[in-house]
Coordinates of C-alpha atoms and ligand atoms in Angstrom, one line a residue:
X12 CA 0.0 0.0 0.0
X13 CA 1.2 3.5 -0.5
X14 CA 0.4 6.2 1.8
X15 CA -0.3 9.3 0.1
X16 CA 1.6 12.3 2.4
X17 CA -1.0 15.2 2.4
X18 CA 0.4 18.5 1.0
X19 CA -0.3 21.8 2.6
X20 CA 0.7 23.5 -0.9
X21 CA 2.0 26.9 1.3
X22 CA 5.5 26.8 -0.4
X23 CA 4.0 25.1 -3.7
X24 CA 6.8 25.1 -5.6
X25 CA 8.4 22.7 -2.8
X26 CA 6.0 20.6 -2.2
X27 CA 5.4 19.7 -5.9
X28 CA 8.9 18.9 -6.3
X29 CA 8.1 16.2 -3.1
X30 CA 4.6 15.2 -4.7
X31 CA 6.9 14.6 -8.3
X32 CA 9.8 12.8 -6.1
X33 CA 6.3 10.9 -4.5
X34 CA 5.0 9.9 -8.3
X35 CA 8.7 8.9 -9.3
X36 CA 8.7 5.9 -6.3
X37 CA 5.0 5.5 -7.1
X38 CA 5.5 4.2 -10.8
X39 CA 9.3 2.3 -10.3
X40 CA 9.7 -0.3 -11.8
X41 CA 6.3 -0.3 -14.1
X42 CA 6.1 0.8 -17.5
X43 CA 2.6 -0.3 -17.9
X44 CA 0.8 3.1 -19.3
X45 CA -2.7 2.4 -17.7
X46 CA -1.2 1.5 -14.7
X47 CA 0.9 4.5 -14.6
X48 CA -2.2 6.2 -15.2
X49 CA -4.7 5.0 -13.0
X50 CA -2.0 5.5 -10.3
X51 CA -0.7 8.9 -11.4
X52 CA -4.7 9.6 -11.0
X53 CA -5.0 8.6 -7.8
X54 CA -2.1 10.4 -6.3
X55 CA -3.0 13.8 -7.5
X56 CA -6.6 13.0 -6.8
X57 CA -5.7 12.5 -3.2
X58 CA -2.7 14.8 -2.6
X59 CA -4.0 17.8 -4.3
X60 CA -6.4 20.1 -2.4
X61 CA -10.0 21.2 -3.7
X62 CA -9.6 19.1 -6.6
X63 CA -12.6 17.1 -7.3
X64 CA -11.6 15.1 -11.1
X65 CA -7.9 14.4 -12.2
X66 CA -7.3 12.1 -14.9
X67 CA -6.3 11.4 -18.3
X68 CA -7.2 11.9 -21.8
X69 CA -5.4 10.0 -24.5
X70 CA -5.2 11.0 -28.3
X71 CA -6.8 8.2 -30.4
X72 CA -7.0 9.6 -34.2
X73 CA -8.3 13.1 -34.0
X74 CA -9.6 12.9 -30.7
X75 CA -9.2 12.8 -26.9
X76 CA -11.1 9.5 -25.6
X77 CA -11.2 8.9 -21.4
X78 CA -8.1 7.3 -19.7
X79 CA -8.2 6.3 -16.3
X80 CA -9.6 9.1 -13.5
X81 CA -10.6 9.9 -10.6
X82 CA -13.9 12.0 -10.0
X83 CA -17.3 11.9 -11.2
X84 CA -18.0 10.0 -14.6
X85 CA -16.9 11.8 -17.5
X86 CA -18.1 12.6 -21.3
X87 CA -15.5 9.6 -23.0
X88 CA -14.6 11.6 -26.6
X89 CA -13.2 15.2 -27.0
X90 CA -12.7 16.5 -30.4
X91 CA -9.1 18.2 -30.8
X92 CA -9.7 22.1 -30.7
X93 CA -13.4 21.4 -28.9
X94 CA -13.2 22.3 -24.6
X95 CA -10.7 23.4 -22.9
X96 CA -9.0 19.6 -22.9
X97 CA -9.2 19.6 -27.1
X98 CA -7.8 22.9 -26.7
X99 CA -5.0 22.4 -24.6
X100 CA -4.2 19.3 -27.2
X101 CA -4.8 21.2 -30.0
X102 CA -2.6 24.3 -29.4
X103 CA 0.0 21.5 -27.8
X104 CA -0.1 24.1 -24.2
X105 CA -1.2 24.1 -20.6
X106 CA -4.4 25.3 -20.5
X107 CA -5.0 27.7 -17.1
X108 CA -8.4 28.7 -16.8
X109 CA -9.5 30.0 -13.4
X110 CA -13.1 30.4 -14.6
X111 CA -14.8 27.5 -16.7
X112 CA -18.1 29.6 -17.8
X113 CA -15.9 32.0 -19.2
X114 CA -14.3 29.5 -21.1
X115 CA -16.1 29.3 -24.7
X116 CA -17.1 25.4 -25.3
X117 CA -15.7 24.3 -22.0
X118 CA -17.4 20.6 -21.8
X119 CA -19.3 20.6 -18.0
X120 CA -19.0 16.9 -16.8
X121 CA -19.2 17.8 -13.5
X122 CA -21.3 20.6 -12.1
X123 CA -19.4 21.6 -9.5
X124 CA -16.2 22.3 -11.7
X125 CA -15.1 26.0 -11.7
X126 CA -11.8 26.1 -12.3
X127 CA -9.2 23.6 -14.7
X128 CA -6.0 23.2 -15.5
X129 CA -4.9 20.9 -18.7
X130 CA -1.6 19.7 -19.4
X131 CA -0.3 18.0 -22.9
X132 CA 1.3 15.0 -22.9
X133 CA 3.8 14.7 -25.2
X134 CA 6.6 11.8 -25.8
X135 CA 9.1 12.8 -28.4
X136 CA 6.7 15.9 -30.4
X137 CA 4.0 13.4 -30.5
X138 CA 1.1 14.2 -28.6
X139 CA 0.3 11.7 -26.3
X140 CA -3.0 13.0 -24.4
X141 CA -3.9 15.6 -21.8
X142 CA -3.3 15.5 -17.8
X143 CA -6.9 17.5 -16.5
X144 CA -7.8 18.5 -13.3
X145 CA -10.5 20.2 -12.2
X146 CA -11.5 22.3 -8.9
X147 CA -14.9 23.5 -7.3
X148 CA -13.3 26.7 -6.5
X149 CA -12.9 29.4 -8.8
X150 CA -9.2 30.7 -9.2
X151 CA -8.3 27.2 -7.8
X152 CA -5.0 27.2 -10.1
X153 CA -2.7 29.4 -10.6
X154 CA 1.1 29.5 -12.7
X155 CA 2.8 27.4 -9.8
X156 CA 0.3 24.9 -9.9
X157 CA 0.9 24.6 -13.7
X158 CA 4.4 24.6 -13.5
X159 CA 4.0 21.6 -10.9
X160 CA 1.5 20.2 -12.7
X161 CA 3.9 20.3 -15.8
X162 CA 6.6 18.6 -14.1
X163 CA 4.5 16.2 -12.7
X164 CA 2.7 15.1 -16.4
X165 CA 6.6 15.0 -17.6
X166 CA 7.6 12.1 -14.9
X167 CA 4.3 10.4 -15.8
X168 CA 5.5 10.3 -19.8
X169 CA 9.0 9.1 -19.4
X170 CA 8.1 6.2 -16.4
X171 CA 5.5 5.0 -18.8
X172 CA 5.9 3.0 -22.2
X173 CA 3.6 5.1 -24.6
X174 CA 3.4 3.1 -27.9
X175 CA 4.6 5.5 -30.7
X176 CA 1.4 6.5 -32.8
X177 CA 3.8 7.1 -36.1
X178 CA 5.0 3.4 -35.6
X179 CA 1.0 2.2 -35.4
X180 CA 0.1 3.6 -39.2
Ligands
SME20 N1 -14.0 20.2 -18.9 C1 -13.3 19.5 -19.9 C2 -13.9 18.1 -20.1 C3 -13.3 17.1 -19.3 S1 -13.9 17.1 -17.7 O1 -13.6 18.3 -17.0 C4 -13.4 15.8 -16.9 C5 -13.2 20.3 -21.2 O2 -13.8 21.3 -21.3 O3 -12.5 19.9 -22.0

């Protein structure tokens, strides 16, 4: 079993390089990308405060279809360029958006979400997915959680065997 530390996020910048050092033990030793995933999921879903979804989206063709999560059920396929996960994958940028109903097209799956923060994945230039979370507080992100966030989707891609889309055509 692991027991996930709890954060206080005061000095963010320190305690996302701890939660990163935390993910980095979590997945050693598996390459598994679903596993890495699901477990990647779990930690933030339990480390991070006010954070009520955090999960995955993977790029399958021209769209974003569910990984594994934590949080309420999700809507399964996102167009690239359509809510602020599409977005984020489309433009190939972390996506900061403190308010989600000011977002145009932001996809509601949960009600309670008011604030996001999206993450690319990408292994090598080739986009890989998006890292999302969501938060029930307005303003819940800001540029240190992104930076964290950042660092935190980068150990996730290189513990993890992603199979190379270009090698699949
Ligand atoms: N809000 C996202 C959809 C995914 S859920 O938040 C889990 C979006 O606008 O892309």
């Amino acid at each position: 079993m692991h027991a996930v530390r709890r954060y206080a996020f005061e000095d963010k910048a320190a305690d996302y390089r701890a939660l990163a050092a935390e993910l980095g033990a979590l997945l050693a030793g598996e390459r598994d990308l679903i596993a890495n995933a699901a477990n990647t999921a779990a930690l933030l879903y339990e480390a991070l405060p006010e954070v009520n979804w955090a999960g995955f989206y993977f790029l399958r063709g021209q769209e974003l279809v569910v990984g594994p999560f934590q949080g309420k059920p999700a809507c399964v396929r996102i167009a690239l360029g359509r809510g602020v996960c599409g977005t984020a994958a489309a433009e190939r940028r972390t996506l900061l958006v403190p308010d989600v109903h000011a977002f145009p097209g932001h996809i509601a799956c949960d009600s309670a979400s008011r604030a996001e923060l999206v993450v690319p994945l990408q292994c090598a230039d080739e986009l890989v997915g998006v890292l999302d979370l969501d938060s029930p507080r307005s303003g819940r992100f800001d540029a240190e959680d992104a930076l964290g966030v950042e660092a935190l989707a980068e150990r996730f891609v290189s513990a993890s065997h992603i199979p190379s889309a270009r090698a699949a055509r």
